[in-house]
PDB file of C-alpha atoms in Angstrom:
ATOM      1  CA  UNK W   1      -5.162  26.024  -7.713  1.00 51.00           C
ATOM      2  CA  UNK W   2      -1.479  24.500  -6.949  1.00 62.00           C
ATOM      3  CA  UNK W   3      -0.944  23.791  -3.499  1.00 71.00           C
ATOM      4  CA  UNK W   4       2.415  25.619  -1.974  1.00 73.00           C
ATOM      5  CA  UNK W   5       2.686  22.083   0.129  1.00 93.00           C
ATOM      6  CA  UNK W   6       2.847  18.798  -0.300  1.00 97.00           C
ATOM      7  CA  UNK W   7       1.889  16.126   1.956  1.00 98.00           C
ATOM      8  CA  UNK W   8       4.068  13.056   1.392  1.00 98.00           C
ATOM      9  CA  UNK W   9       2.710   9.637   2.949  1.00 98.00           C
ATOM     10  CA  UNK W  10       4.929   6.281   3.101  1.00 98.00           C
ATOM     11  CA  UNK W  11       2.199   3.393   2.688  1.00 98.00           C
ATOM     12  CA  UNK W  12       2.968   0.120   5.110  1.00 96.00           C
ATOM     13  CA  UNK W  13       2.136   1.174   8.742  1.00 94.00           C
ATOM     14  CA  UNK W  14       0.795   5.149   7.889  1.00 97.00           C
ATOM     15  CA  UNK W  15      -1.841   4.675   5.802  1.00 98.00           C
ATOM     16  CA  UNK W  16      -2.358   0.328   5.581  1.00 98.00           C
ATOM     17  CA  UNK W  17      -2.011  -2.042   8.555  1.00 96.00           C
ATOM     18  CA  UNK W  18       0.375  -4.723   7.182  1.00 96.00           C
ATOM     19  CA  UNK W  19       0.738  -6.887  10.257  1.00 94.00           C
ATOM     20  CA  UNK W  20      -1.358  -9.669   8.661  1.00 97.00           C
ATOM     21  CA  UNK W  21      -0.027  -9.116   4.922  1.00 97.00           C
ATOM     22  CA  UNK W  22       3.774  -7.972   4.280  1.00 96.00           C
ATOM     23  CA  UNK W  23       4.680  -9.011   8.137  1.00 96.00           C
ATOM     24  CA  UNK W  24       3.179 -12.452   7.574  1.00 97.00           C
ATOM     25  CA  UNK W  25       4.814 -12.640   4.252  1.00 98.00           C
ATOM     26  CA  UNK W  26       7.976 -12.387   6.095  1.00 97.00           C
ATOM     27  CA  UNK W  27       7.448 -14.712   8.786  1.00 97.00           C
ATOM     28  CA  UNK W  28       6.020 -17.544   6.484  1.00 98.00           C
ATOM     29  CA  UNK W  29       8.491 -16.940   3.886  1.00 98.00           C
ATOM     30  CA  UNK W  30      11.389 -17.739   6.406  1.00 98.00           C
ATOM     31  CA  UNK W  31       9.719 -20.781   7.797  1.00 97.00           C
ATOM     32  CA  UNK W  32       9.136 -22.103   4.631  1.00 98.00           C
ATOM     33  CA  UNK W  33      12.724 -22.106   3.579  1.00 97.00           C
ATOM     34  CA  UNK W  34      13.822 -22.535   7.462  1.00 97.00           C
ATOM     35  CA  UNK W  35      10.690 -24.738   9.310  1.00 96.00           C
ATOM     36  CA  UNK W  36      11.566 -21.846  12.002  1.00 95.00           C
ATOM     37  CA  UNK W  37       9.229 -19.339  13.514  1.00 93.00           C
ATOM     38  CA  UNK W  38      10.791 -15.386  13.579  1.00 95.00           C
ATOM     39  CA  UNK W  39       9.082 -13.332  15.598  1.00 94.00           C
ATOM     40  CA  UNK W  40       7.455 -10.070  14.408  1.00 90.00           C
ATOM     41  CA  UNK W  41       9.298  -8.140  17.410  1.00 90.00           C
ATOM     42  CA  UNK W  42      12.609  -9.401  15.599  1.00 95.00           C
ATOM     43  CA  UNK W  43      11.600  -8.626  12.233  1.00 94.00           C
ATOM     44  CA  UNK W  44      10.876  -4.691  13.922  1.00 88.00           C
ATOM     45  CA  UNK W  45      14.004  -4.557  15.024  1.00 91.00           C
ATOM     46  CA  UNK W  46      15.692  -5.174  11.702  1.00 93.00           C
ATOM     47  CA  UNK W  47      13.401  -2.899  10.322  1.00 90.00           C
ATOM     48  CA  UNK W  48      14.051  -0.142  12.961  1.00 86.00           C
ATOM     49  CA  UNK W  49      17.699  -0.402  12.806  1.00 88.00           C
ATOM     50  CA  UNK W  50      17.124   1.121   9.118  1.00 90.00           C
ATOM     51  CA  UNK W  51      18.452  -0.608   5.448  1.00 91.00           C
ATOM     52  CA  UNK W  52      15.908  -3.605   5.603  1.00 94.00           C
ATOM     53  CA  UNK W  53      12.829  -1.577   4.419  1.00 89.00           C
ATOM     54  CA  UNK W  54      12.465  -3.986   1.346  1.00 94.00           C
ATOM     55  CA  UNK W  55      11.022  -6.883   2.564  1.00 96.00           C
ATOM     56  CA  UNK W  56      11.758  -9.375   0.191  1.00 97.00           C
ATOM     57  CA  UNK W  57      15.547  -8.696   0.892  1.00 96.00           C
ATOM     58  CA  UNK W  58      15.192  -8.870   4.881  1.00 97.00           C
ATOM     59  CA  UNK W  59      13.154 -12.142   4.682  1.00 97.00           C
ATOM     60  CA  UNK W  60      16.609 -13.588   2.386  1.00 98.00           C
ATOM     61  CA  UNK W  61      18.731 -11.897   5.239  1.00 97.00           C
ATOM     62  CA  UNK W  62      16.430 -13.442   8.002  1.00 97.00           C
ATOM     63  CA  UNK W  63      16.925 -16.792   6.052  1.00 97.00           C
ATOM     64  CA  UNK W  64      20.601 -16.802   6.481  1.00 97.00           C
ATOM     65  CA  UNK W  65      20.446 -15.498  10.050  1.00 96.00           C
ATOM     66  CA  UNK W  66      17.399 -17.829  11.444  1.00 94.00           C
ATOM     67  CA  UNK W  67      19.244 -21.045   9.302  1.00 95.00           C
ATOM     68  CA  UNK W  68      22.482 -20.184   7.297  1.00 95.00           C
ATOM     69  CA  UNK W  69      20.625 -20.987   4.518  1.00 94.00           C
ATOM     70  CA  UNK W  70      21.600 -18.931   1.580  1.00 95.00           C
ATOM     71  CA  UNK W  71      18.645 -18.822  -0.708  1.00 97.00           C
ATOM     72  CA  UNK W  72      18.432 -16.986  -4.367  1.00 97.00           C
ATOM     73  CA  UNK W  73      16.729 -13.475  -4.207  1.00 97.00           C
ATOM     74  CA  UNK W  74      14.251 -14.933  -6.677  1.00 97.00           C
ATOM     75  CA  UNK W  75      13.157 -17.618  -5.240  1.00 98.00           C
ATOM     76  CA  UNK W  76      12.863 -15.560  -1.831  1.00 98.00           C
ATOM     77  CA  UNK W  77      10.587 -13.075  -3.838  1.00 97.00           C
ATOM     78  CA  UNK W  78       8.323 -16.116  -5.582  1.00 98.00           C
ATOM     79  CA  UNK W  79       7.611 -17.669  -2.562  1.00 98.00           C
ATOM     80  CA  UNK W  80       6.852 -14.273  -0.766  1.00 98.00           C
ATOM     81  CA  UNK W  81       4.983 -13.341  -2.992  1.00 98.00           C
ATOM     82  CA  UNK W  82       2.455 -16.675  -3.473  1.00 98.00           C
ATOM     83  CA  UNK W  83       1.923 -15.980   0.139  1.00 98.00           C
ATOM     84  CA  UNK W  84       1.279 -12.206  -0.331  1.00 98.00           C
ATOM     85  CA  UNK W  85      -0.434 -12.225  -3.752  1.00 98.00           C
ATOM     86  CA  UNK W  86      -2.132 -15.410  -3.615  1.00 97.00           C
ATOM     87  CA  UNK W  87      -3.274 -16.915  -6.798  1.00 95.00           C
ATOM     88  CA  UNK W  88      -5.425 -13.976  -7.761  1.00 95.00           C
ATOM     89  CA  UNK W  89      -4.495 -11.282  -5.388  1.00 96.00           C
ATOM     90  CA  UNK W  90      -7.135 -13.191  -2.643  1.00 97.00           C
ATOM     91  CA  UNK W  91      -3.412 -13.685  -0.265  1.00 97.00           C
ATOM     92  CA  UNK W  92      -2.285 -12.010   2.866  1.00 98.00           C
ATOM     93  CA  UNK W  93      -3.349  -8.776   1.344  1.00 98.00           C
ATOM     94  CA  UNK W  94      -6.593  -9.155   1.405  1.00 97.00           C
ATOM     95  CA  UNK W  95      -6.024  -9.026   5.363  1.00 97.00           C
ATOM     96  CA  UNK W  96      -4.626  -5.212   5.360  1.00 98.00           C
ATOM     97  CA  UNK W  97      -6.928  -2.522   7.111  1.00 97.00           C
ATOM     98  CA  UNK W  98      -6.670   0.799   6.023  1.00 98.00           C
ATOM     99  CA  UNK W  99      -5.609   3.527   9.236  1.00 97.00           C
ATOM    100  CA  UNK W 100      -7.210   6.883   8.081  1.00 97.00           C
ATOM    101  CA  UNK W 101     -10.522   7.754   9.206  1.00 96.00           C
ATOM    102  CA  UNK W 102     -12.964   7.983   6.002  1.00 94.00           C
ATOM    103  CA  UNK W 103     -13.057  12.096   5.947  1.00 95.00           C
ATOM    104  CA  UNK W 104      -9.020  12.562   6.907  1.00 97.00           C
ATOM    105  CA  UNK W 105      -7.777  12.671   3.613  1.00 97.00           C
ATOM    106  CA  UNK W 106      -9.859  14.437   1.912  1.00 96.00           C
ATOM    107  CA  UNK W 107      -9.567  16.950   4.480  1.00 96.00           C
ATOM    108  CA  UNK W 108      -6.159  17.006   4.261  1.00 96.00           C
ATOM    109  CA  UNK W 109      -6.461  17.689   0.639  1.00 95.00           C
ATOM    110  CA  UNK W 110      -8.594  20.864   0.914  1.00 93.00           C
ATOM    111  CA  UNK W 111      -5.337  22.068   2.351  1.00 94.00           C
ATOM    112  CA  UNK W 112      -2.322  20.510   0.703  1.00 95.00           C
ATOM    113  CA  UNK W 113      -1.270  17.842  -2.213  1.00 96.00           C
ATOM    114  CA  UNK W 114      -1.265  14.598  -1.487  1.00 97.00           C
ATOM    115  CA  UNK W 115       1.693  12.399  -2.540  1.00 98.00           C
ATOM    116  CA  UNK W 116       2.620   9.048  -2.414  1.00 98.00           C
ATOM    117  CA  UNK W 117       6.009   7.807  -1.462  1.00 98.00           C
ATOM    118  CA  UNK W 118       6.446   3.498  -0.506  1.00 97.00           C
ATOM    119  CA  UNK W 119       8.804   0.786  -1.221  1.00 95.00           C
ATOM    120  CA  UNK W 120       5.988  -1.244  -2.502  1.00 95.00           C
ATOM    121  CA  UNK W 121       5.434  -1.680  -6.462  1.00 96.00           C
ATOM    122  CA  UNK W 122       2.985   0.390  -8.077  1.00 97.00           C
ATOM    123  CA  UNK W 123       1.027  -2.908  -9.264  1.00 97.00           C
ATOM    124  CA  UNK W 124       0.482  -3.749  -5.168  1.00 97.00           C
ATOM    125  CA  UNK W 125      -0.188   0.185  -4.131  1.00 98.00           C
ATOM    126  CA  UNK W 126      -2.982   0.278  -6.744  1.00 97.00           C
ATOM    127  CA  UNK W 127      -4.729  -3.040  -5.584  1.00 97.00           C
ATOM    128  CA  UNK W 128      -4.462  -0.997  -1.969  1.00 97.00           C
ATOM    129  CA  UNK W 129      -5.695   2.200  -3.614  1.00 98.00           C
ATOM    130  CA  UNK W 130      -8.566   0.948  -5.149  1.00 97.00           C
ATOM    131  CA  UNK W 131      -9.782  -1.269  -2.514  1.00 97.00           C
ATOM    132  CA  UNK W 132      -9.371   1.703   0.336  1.00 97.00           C
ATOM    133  CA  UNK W 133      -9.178   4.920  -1.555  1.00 96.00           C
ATOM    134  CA  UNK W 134     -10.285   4.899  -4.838  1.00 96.00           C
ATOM    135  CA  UNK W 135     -11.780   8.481  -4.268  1.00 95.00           C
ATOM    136  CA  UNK W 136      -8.497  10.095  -3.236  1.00 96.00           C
ATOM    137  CA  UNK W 137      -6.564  12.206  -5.881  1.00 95.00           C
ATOM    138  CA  UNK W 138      -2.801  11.615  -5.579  1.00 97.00           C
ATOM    139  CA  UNK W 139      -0.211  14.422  -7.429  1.00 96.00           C
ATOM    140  CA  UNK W 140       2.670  12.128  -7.372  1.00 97.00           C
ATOM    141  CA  UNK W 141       2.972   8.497  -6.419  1.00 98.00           C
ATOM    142  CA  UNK W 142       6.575   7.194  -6.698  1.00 98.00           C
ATOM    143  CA  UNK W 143       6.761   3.224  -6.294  1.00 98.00           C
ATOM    144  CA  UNK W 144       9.637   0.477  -5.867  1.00 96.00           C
ATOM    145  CA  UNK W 145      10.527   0.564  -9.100  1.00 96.00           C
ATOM    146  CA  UNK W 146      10.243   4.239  -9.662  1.00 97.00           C
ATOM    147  CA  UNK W 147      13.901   5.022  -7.984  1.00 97.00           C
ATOM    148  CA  UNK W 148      17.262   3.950  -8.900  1.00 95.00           C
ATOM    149  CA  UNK W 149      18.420   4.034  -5.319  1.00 96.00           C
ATOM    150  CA  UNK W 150      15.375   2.886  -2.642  1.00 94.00           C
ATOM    151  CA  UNK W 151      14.898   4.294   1.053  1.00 95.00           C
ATOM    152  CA  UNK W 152      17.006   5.806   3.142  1.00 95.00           C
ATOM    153  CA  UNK W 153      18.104   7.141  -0.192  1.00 97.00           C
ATOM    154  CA  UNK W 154      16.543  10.847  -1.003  1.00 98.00           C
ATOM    155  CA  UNK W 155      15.509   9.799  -4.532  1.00 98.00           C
ATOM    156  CA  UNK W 156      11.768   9.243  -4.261  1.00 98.00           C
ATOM    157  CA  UNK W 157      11.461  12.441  -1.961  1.00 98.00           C
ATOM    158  CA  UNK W 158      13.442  14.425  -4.780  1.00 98.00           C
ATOM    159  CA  UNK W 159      11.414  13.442  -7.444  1.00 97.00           C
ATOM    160  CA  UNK W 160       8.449  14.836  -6.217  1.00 97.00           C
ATOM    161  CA  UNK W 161      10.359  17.857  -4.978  1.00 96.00           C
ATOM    162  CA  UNK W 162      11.003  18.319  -8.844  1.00 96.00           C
ATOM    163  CA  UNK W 163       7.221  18.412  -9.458  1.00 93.00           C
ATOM    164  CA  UNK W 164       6.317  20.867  -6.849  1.00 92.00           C
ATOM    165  CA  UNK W 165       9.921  23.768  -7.086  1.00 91.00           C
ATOM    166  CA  UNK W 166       9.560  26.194  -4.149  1.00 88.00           C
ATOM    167  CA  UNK W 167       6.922  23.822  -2.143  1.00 89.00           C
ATOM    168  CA  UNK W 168       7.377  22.815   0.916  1.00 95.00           C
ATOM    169  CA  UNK W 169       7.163  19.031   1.585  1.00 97.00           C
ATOM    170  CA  UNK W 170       6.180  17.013   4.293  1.00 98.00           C
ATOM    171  CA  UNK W 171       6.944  13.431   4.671  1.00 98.00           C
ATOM    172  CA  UNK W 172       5.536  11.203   7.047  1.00 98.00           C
ATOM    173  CA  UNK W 173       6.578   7.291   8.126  1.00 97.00           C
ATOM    174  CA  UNK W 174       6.730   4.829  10.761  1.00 96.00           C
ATOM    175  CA  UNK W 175      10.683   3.699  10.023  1.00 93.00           C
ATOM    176  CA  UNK W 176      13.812   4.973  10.635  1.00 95.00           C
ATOM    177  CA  UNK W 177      14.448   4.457   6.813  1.00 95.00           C
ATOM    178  CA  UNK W 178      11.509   7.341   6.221  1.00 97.00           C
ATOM    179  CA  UNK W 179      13.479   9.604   8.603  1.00 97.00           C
ATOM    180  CA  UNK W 180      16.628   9.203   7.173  1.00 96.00           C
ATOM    181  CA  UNK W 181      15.488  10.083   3.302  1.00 97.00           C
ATOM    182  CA  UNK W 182      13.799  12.850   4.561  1.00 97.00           C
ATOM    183  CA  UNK W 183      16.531  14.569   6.188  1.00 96.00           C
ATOM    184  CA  UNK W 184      18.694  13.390   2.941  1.00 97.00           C
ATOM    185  CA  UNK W 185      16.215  15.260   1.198  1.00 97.00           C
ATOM    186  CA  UNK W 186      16.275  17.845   3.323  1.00 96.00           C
ATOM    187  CA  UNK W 187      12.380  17.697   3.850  1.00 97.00           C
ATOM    188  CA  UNK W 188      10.597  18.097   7.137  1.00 97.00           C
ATOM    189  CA  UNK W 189       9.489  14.553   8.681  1.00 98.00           C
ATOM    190  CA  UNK W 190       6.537  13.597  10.909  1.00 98.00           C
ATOM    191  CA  UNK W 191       7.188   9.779  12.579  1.00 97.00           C
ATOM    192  CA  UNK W 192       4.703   7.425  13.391  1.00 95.00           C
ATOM    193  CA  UNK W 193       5.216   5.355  16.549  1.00 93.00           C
ATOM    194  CA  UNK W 194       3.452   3.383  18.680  1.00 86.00           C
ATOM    195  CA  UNK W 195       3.142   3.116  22.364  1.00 87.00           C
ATOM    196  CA  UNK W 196       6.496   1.787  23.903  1.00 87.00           C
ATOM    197  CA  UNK W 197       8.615   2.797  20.778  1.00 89.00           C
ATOM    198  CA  UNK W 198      10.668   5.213  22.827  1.00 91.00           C
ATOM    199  CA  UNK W 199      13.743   3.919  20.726  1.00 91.00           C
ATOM    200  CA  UNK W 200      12.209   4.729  17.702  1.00 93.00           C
ATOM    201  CA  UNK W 201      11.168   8.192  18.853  1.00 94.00           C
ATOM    202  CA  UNK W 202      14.514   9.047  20.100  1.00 94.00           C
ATOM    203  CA  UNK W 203      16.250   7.630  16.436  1.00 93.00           C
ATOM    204  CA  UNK W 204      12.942   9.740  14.377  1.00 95.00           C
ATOM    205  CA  UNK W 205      14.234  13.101  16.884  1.00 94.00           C
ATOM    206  CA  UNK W 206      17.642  12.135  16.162  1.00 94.00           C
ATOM    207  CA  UNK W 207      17.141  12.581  12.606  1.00 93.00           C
ATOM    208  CA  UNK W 208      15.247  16.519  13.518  1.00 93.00           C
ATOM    209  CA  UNK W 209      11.324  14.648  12.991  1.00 95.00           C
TER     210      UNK W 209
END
């Protein structure tokens, strides 16, 4: 039976704890090219002030800001991704912890469709997937390299709007880049903070979470 809503989940801090995997790829990735430390509170702040969602371009920008180095994208993105990655996927992803309880999705799915909507390419969601959820049956996943134009952008959020007309989606995230492509989409939002984020809160209201 088709669902008349849709959940929509971003990936890195609503359904996997990346502290110890994309957050560590950023901080190791500028002190390799720098031999300086950023903090992770700094590396929030970027990431709350919205447009640095994609990681590999906010470790180049932290780069030039930490050292005035100016460093090709792709050689920002190799080295990132050794760290991440590792040889054979056994790098700072192996550290991630998945945040649902075991019965919360599938709970949820009794009740709605469940869609995927991250920066991260599809190659890294499905090593996530399959280690965490491998039972969980996803309408729509739209990756990193599914959009032409990436978050706060409404693209991803469209697209699955396409697959579901006249349903009612849901999107829910932990940045202010989530917020702002769902009120681009015009699509309700649900914002993930943690204790002390009363900045975030207010910017998540701000854009009618």
């Amino acid at each position: 039976m088709k669902k008349s809503s849709v959940l929509v989940f971003d990936m890195d801090g609503v359904l996997a704890e990346v502290s110890d995997s994309y957050l560590a790829s950023v901080v190791t990735t500028v002190q390799h090219f720098t031999g300086q430390s950023v903090s992770r509170d700094v590396i929030e702040e970027y990431k709350q002030a919205g447009g640095w969602n994609n990681d590999w371009a906010l470790s180049q920008k932290l780069i030039v800001d930490t050292a005035g180095r100016n460093v090709k994208y792709r050689e920002v993105v190799s080295v990132f991704q050794s760290f991440f990655l590792g040889s054979a996927n056994d790098g700072f992803i192996t550290r991630e912890k998945w945040i649902p309880s075991d019965d919360l999705l599938p709970r949820l799915a009794g009740r709605h469709a469940l869609a995927l909507f991250t920066g991260r390419p599809r190659a890294e969601i499905d090593l996530t997937l399959a280690r965490f959820a491998p039972h969980i049956r996803w309408q729509t996943i739209i990756a990193e390299e599914d959009v032409t134009r990436a978050k706060p952008a409404p693209d991803g959020l469209n697209a699955i709007a396409e697959v579901n007309p006249g349903g009612r989606l849901i999107y829910i995230g932990d940045n202010i880049d989530d917020a702002r492509s769902a009120s681009a989409a015009n699509v309700s939002f649900i914002g993930i903070a943690g204790p002390g984020q009363e900045k975030l809160i207010q910017a998540f209201r701000s854009e009618g979470a």
